[in-house]
Short mmCIF file of C-alpha atoms and ligand atoms in Angstrom, two decimals:
data_model
loop_
_atom_site.label_atom_id
_atom_site.label_comp_id
_atom_site.label_asym_id
_atom_site.label_seq_id
_atom_site.Cartn_x
_atom_site.Cartn_y
_atom_site.Cartn_z
CA MET G 1 150.35 114.72 58.10
CA GLU G 2 148.36 117.36 56.23
CA ASN G 3 145.33 116.50 58.38
CA GLU G 4 147.40 116.25 61.51
CA ALA G 5 148.46 119.88 61.21
CA LYS G 6 144.87 121.11 61.03
CA LYS G 7 143.59 119.40 64.16
CA LYS G 8 142.51 121.67 67.00
CA ILE G 9 144.69 121.48 70.07
CA MET G 10 143.39 120.26 73.40
CA LEU G 11 145.36 120.43 76.63
CA SER G 12 144.78 119.69 80.27
CA GLY G 13 146.59 118.77 83.44
CA ILE G 14 145.84 117.31 86.83
CA GLN G 15 147.93 118.03 89.91
CA PRO G 16 149.48 114.89 91.41
CA SER G 17 148.45 116.19 94.82
CA GLY G 18 146.30 113.15 95.56
CA ASP G 19 145.52 109.76 94.08
CA LEU G 20 143.18 109.85 91.09
CA HIS G 21 139.58 109.06 91.97
CA LEU G 22 136.29 108.18 90.30
CA GLY G 23 135.44 111.88 89.87
CA ASN G 24 138.69 112.50 87.98
CA TYR G 25 138.00 109.46 85.84
CA LEU G 26 134.33 109.98 84.94
CA GLY G 27 134.53 113.78 84.83
CA ALA G 28 137.81 114.10 82.97
CA VAL G 29 140.28 111.39 82.03
CA LYS G 30 137.74 108.96 80.53
CA ASN G 31 136.57 111.63 78.08
CA TRP G 32 140.08 112.78 77.25
CA GLY G 33 140.90 109.34 75.84
CA ALA G 34 137.98 109.47 73.45
CA ARG G 35 139.17 112.65 71.78
CA ALA G 36 142.56 111.62 70.46
CA ASP G 37 141.42 111.15 66.88
CA GLU G 38 139.65 114.46 66.65
CA PHE G 39 142.15 116.67 68.47
CA ASP G 40 145.86 117.00 68.95
CA CYS G 41 145.97 116.26 72.70
CA TYR G 42 148.43 117.18 75.45
CA TYR G 43 147.94 115.92 78.99
CA PHE G 44 150.37 116.42 81.82
CA MET G 45 150.99 115.92 85.52
CA ALA G 46 151.01 119.46 86.95
CA ASP G 47 153.76 118.70 89.48
CA LEU G 48 155.06 122.29 89.64
CA HIS G 49 151.61 123.47 90.64
CA THR G 50 151.52 120.85 93.38
CA LEU G 51 154.51 122.46 95.09
CA THR G 52 152.35 125.44 96.05
CA VAL G 53 151.17 123.30 98.96
CA ARG G 54 153.80 121.51 101.07
CA GLN G 55 154.30 117.91 99.88
CA ASN G 56 156.00 114.79 101.08
CA PRO G 57 158.69 114.44 98.34
CA ALA G 58 158.58 110.64 98.06
CA GLU G 59 154.79 110.66 97.87
CA LEU G 60 154.76 113.37 95.20
CA ARG G 61 157.19 111.35 93.08
CA ARG G 62 155.15 108.18 93.52
CA ARG G 63 151.89 109.90 92.66
CA SER G 64 153.33 111.59 89.56
CA LEU G 65 154.38 108.25 88.08
CA GLU G 66 151.23 106.53 89.25
CA GLN G 67 149.15 109.23 87.60
CA LEU G 68 150.93 108.63 84.31
CA ALA G 69 150.28 104.87 84.56
CA GLN G 70 146.64 105.62 85.35
CA TYR G 71 146.26 108.01 82.43
CA ILE G 72 147.42 105.24 80.12
CA ALA G 73 145.31 102.59 81.86
CA CYS G 74 142.26 104.88 81.49
CA GLY G 75 142.71 104.80 77.74
CA LEU G 76 145.08 107.65 76.93
CA ASP G 77 147.21 106.00 74.27
CA PRO G 78 150.72 107.49 74.41
CA GLU G 79 151.02 106.99 70.66
CA LYS G 80 148.06 109.30 70.09
CA ASN G 81 148.39 111.74 72.99
CA THR G 82 151.36 113.68 74.25
CA LEU G 83 151.71 112.67 77.91
CA PHE G 84 154.33 114.41 79.99
CA ILE G 85 155.44 115.67 83.37
CA GLN G 86 155.22 119.46 83.63
CA SER G 87 158.60 119.95 85.35
CA HIS G 88 160.36 118.10 82.50
CA VAL G 89 159.43 120.84 80.07
CA HIS G 90 161.28 123.82 81.48
CA GLU G 91 159.50 126.22 79.13
CA HIS G 92 156.52 126.13 81.53
CA ALA G 93 158.46 127.74 84.35
CA GLU G 94 160.10 130.20 81.96
CA LEU G 95 156.93 131.42 80.30
CA GLY G 96 155.30 131.39 83.74
CA TRP G 97 157.81 134.03 84.86
CA ILE G 98 157.21 136.20 81.82
CA LEU G 99 153.43 135.98 82.23
CA ASN G 100 153.75 136.95 85.89
CA CYS G 101 154.86 140.30 84.56
CA TYR G 102 151.64 140.58 82.55
CA THR G 103 149.26 139.47 85.30
CA MET G 104 147.96 142.00 87.78
CA PHE G 105 148.05 141.81 91.54
CA GLY G 106 144.34 142.63 91.60
CA GLU G 107 143.50 139.81 89.19
CA LEU G 108 145.42 137.24 91.21
CA SER G 109 143.85 138.52 94.44
CA ARG G 110 140.38 137.82 93.08
CA MET G 111 140.96 134.13 92.32
CA THR G 112 138.63 132.01 94.42
CA GLN G 113 141.05 129.07 94.46
CA PHE G 114 143.72 131.35 95.96
CA LYS G 115 141.30 132.54 98.62
CA ASP G 116 140.19 128.98 99.44
CA LYS G 117 143.69 127.57 99.58
CA SER G 118 144.97 130.51 101.63
CA ALA G 119 142.23 129.86 104.15
CA LYS G 120 143.16 126.16 104.29
CA ASN G 121 146.93 126.72 104.47
CA ALA G 122 147.10 129.88 106.56
CA ASP G 123 150.68 129.11 107.63
CA ASN G 124 151.95 128.76 104.04
CA ILE G 125 150.44 131.45 101.81
CA ASN G 126 153.45 131.52 99.51
CA GLY G 127 154.18 133.44 96.33
CA GLY G 128 153.65 130.35 94.20
CA LEU G 129 150.14 129.90 95.51
CA PHE G 130 149.41 133.50 94.56
CA THR G 131 150.92 133.33 91.05
CA TYR G 132 149.62 129.81 90.34
CA PRO G 133 147.28 131.17 87.61
CA SER G 134 150.15 132.71 85.59
CA LEU G 135 151.88 129.33 85.50
CA MET G 136 148.62 127.70 84.43
CA ALA G 137 148.28 130.33 81.69
CA ALA G 138 151.80 129.43 80.55
CA ASP G 139 150.89 125.71 80.48
CA ILE G 140 148.05 126.48 78.12
CA LEU G 141 149.46 129.27 75.96
CA LEU G 142 152.78 127.51 75.22
CA TYR G 143 150.91 124.97 73.08
CA GLN G 144 148.56 127.45 71.39
CA ALA G 145 145.74 125.32 72.78
CA ASP G 146 142.21 125.80 71.41
CA TYR G 147 140.38 123.92 74.14
CA VAL G 148 141.09 123.27 77.80
CA PRO G 149 138.89 120.53 79.29
CA VAL G 150 138.55 121.30 83.01
CA GLY G 151 135.99 121.24 85.78
CA GLU G 152 133.79 124.18 86.64
CA ASP G 153 136.19 125.11 89.46
CA GLN G 154 138.87 125.99 86.89
CA ARG G 155 136.71 128.30 84.80
CA GLN G 156 138.05 131.41 86.49
CA HIS G 157 141.66 130.39 85.78
CA CYS G 158 140.79 129.79 82.13
CA GLU G 159 139.14 133.21 81.91
CA LEU G 160 142.25 134.82 83.36
CA THR G 161 144.38 132.91 80.84
CA ARG G 162 142.29 134.44 78.06
CA ASP G 163 142.69 137.91 79.55
CA ILE G 164 146.45 137.49 79.77
CA ALA G 165 146.64 136.21 76.18
CA VAL G 166 144.57 139.10 74.86
CA ARG G 167 146.58 141.63 76.86
CA PHE G 168 149.84 140.24 75.52
CA ASN G 169 148.56 140.06 71.94
CA ASN G 170 147.36 143.65 72.14
CA ILE G 171 150.86 144.80 72.93
CA TYR G 172 152.93 142.49 70.71
CA GLY G 173 150.67 141.23 67.92
CA ASP G 174 149.31 137.73 67.46
CA VAL G 175 151.52 135.65 69.71
CA PHE G 176 149.03 133.48 71.60
CA LYS G 177 145.95 131.60 70.58
CA VAL G 178 143.13 132.68 72.92
CA PRO G 179 141.91 129.36 74.38
CA GLU G 180 138.47 128.26 75.47
CA ALA G 181 137.52 126.28 78.55
CA TYR G 182 135.76 123.03 77.67
CA ILE G 183 133.54 122.24 80.62
CA PRO G 184 131.38 119.09 80.75
CA LYS G 185 127.72 119.50 81.58
CA ALA G 186 126.65 119.16 85.19
CA GLY G 187 125.64 115.50 84.68
CA ALA G 188 129.27 114.44 84.40
CA ARG G 189 130.10 115.82 87.85
CA VAL G 190 130.64 113.16 90.46
CA MET G 191 129.73 114.24 93.97
CA GLY G 192 131.07 112.83 97.25
CA LEU G 193 129.46 109.66 98.60
CA GLY G 194 129.45 111.14 102.09
CA ASN G 195 128.23 114.58 101.06
CA PRO G 196 126.43 114.66 97.71
CA THR G 197 126.36 118.46 97.61
CA ALA G 198 130.18 118.72 97.29
CA LYS G 199 132.36 117.47 94.44
CA MET G 200 134.01 114.08 95.13
CA SER G 201 137.35 114.95 96.68
CA LYS G 202 140.27 113.25 98.31
CA SER G 203 139.80 115.54 101.31
CA ASP G 204 136.84 113.33 102.30
CA PRO G 205 138.41 109.86 101.84
CA ASN G 206 135.32 107.98 103.01
CA GLY G 207 133.21 109.58 100.33
CA CYS G 208 135.85 109.23 97.64
CA VAL G 209 136.56 106.14 95.53
CA PHE G 210 140.16 105.94 94.32
CA LEU G 211 141.06 104.25 91.04
CA MET G 212 143.57 101.94 92.72
CA GLU G 213 141.33 100.98 95.61
CA LYS G 214 140.59 97.34 96.50
CA PRO G 215 137.15 96.06 95.43
CA GLU G 216 136.08 95.30 99.01
CA ASP G 217 136.84 98.88 100.06
CA ILE G 218 134.88 100.25 97.11
CA ALA G 219 131.95 98.00 97.97
CA ARG G 220 132.00 99.23 101.57
CA LYS G 221 132.04 102.89 100.52
CA PHE G 222 129.02 102.44 98.27
CA LYS G 223 127.09 100.51 100.92
CA ARG G 224 127.66 103.43 103.28
CA ALA G 225 126.92 106.12 100.70
CA ILE G 226 124.58 108.79 102.00
CA THR G 227 121.13 108.50 100.51
CA ASP G 228 118.34 110.90 101.13
CA SER G 229 116.09 111.21 104.12
CA ASP G 230 112.93 111.60 102.05
CA THR G 231 110.12 109.22 102.88
CA GLU G 232 109.52 107.63 99.48
CA ARG G 233 112.91 105.84 99.48
CA CYS G 234 112.72 104.96 95.82
CA VAL G 235 115.32 105.28 93.08
CA ARG G 236 114.23 108.42 91.28
CA PHE G 237 116.34 111.15 89.65
CA ASP G 238 115.77 114.45 91.42
CA PRO G 239 119.04 116.30 92.10
CA GLU G 240 117.24 119.08 94.03
CA ASN G 241 115.47 116.93 96.59
CA LYS G 242 117.39 113.66 96.29
CA PRO G 243 121.03 114.65 95.70
CA GLY G 244 122.47 111.42 97.14
CA VAL G 245 120.41 109.02 95.04
CA SER G 246 120.73 111.22 91.97
CA ASN G 247 124.52 111.21 92.31
CA LEU G 248 124.55 107.40 92.57
CA MET G 249 122.29 107.24 89.51
CA ASN G 250 124.68 109.50 87.59
CA ILE G 251 127.59 107.28 88.54
CA TYR G 252 125.68 104.12 87.59
CA ALA G 253 124.64 105.68 84.28
CA ALA G 254 128.22 106.72 83.52
CA VAL G 255 129.71 103.28 84.20
CA THR G 256 126.98 101.15 82.61
CA GLY G 257 125.91 103.42 79.74
CA LYS G 258 122.27 103.06 80.86
CA THR G 259 119.93 106.05 80.80
CA LEU G 260 118.39 107.50 83.96
CA ASP G 261 114.97 106.22 82.85
CA GLU G 262 116.30 102.72 82.41
CA ILE G 263 117.84 102.87 85.87
CA GLU G 264 114.58 104.01 87.47
CA ARG G 265 112.82 101.09 85.83
CA GLU G 266 115.53 98.61 86.77
CA PHE G 267 115.22 99.48 90.47
CA ASP G 268 111.51 100.12 90.54
CA GLY G 269 110.29 99.02 93.96
CA ALA G 270 113.74 97.81 95.00
CA GLY G 271 114.72 100.47 97.56
CA TYR G 272 118.17 101.80 98.40
CA GLY G 273 119.36 98.56 100.01
CA ALA G 274 119.54 96.85 96.63
CA PHE G 275 120.53 99.90 94.63
CA LYS G 276 123.68 100.96 96.48
CA PRO G 277 125.56 97.63 96.24
CA ALA G 278 124.57 97.39 92.56
CA VAL G 279 126.23 100.75 91.89
CA GLY G 280 129.26 99.59 93.87
CA ASP G 281 129.54 96.38 91.83
CA ALA G 282 129.27 98.26 88.53
CA VAL G 283 132.00 100.67 89.63
CA ILE G 284 134.22 97.80 90.80
CA GLU G 285 133.92 96.08 87.41
CA THR G 286 134.68 99.35 85.58
CA LEU G 287 137.73 100.08 87.68
CA ARG G 288 139.10 96.53 87.84
CA PRO G 289 140.77 96.49 84.39
CA ILE G 290 142.07 100.04 84.93
CA ARG G 291 143.63 99.14 88.25
CA GLU G 292 145.17 95.94 86.89
CA GLU G 293 146.57 97.69 83.83
CA ALA G 294 147.97 100.54 85.93
CA GLN G 295 149.64 98.01 88.25
CA ARG G 296 151.13 96.20 85.30
CA LEU G 297 152.49 99.48 83.89
CA LEU G 298 153.88 100.56 87.26
CA ALA G 299 155.91 97.37 87.35
CA ASP G 300 157.42 98.34 84.00
CA LYS G 301 159.40 101.43 84.96
CA ALA G 302 161.40 101.39 81.74
CA TYR G 303 158.24 101.69 79.67
CA LEU G 304 156.86 104.55 81.77
CA GLN G 305 160.17 106.34 81.50
CA GLN G 306 160.10 105.95 77.74
CA VAL G 307 156.58 107.41 77.61
CA TYR G 308 157.38 110.46 79.70
CA THR G 309 160.69 111.04 77.95
CA GLU G 310 159.13 111.01 74.50
CA GLY G 311 156.20 113.07 75.78
CA ALA G 312 158.47 115.75 77.20
CA GLN G 313 160.52 115.85 74.00
CA LYS G 314 157.44 116.33 71.85
CA ALA G 315 155.96 118.89 74.21
CA SER G 316 159.21 120.81 74.48
CA PHE G 317 159.57 120.98 70.72
CA ILE G 318 156.26 122.86 70.48
CA ALA G 319 156.69 124.88 73.67
CA ARG G 320 160.12 126.10 72.60
CA LYS G 321 158.74 127.76 69.49
CA THR G 322 156.24 129.80 71.46
CA LEU G 323 158.77 130.71 74.14
CA ARG G 324 161.33 131.85 71.58
CA LYS G 325 158.77 134.10 69.97
CA VAL G 326 157.77 135.56 73.33
CA TYR G 327 161.37 136.23 74.36
CA LYS G 328 161.97 138.04 71.11
CA LYS G 329 158.78 140.10 71.35
CA VAL G 330 159.45 141.33 74.87
CA GLY G 331 163.01 142.38 74.00
CA LEU G 332 165.33 139.67 75.32
CA VAL G 333 168.57 139.16 73.39
CA GLU G 334 168.41 136.01 71.30
CA LYS G 335 170.28 133.10 72.82
CA PRO G 336 173.28 132.29 70.57
CA PHE G 337 173.28 128.51 71.25
N1 LIG B 1 144.74 124.05 88.02
C1 LIG B 1 144.29 122.77 87.54
C2 LIG B 1 143.54 122.06 88.66
O1 LIG B 1 143.84 122.25 89.81
C3 LIG B 1 145.45 121.91 87.07
C4 LIG B 1 146.16 122.56 85.92
C5 LIG B 1 147.40 123.11 85.95
C6 LIG B 1 145.65 122.70 84.61
N2 LIG B 1 147.71 123.59 84.71
C7 LIG B 1 146.68 123.37 83.86
C8 LIG B 1 144.46 122.33 83.98
C9 LIG B 1 146.50 123.69 82.52
C10 LIG B 1 144.29 122.66 82.63
C11 LIG B 1 145.31 123.33 81.92
O2 LIG B 1 142.67 121.26 88.35
#
């Protein structure tokens, strides 16, 4: 218990806006699982954030539960990690409101994700999309998190979270821990199989391998993966000139544990025709136990409910303390019950 209290706090969330894919797994969730002994870890489904873009309600509900099952199947042990659904911990929305009042219009206007999503959803540029970063700051600051493992695309939101925390602390004293983004090196980034210069994303389903996908579909996607139009056609790591092959090598390295040198030697003289299906097979074998375990968990609704109930209770216990302090600092009358 003594030790427990001293662990640094790590927190992250993924929006259940699409099914989890290989990029989410290799770039994020796989590494999260490995950190449970070193850090006090909180991982959640950011369902409130997902509402900033119009959703099909039944699909959102399905994906939120499926994401929880997948987190566990990917190795996030609910005994060692606090796993919860964001909307179950009402402190997020409440602190989100308060932090809105400490986040500037100009700051929110500069967020690249806001600009991108506004361009993509021109008919639904709602207030939630604009103030998304204040809610994300609340997610993080409620738990006094030290580290926030995210992709490069979330760096700007993490920086803004720091600015908000510092601004608040300057007015009211030490209320929030100022968190740090924890961004994996470029090698851990999985690019799309159809376009190796863009991050793997559900918006290009043919270039994206989902965790729950059937082996034959995964095999097909790898066979059709874009390789490079250079003349040498050999398996060599060169992200500049051979982004397609280099991405496949990164994926193969991540799922087999082999080094890039070993991979070059393994496929020396073999050409892309042999390499692509080999990567596909390695990915299929990595994902098979995850998919089967997730399916087993999804069939056990009572267990999943127990996990997210206990997760929300633990999360809320911590979040409540921060929120109470904030309410007091800003001048709200203490709630008598
Ligand atoms: N904005 C993140 C994304 O789109 C998801 C997210 C919401 C998040 N709240 C968070 C990530 C808090 C880390 C911490 O990927």
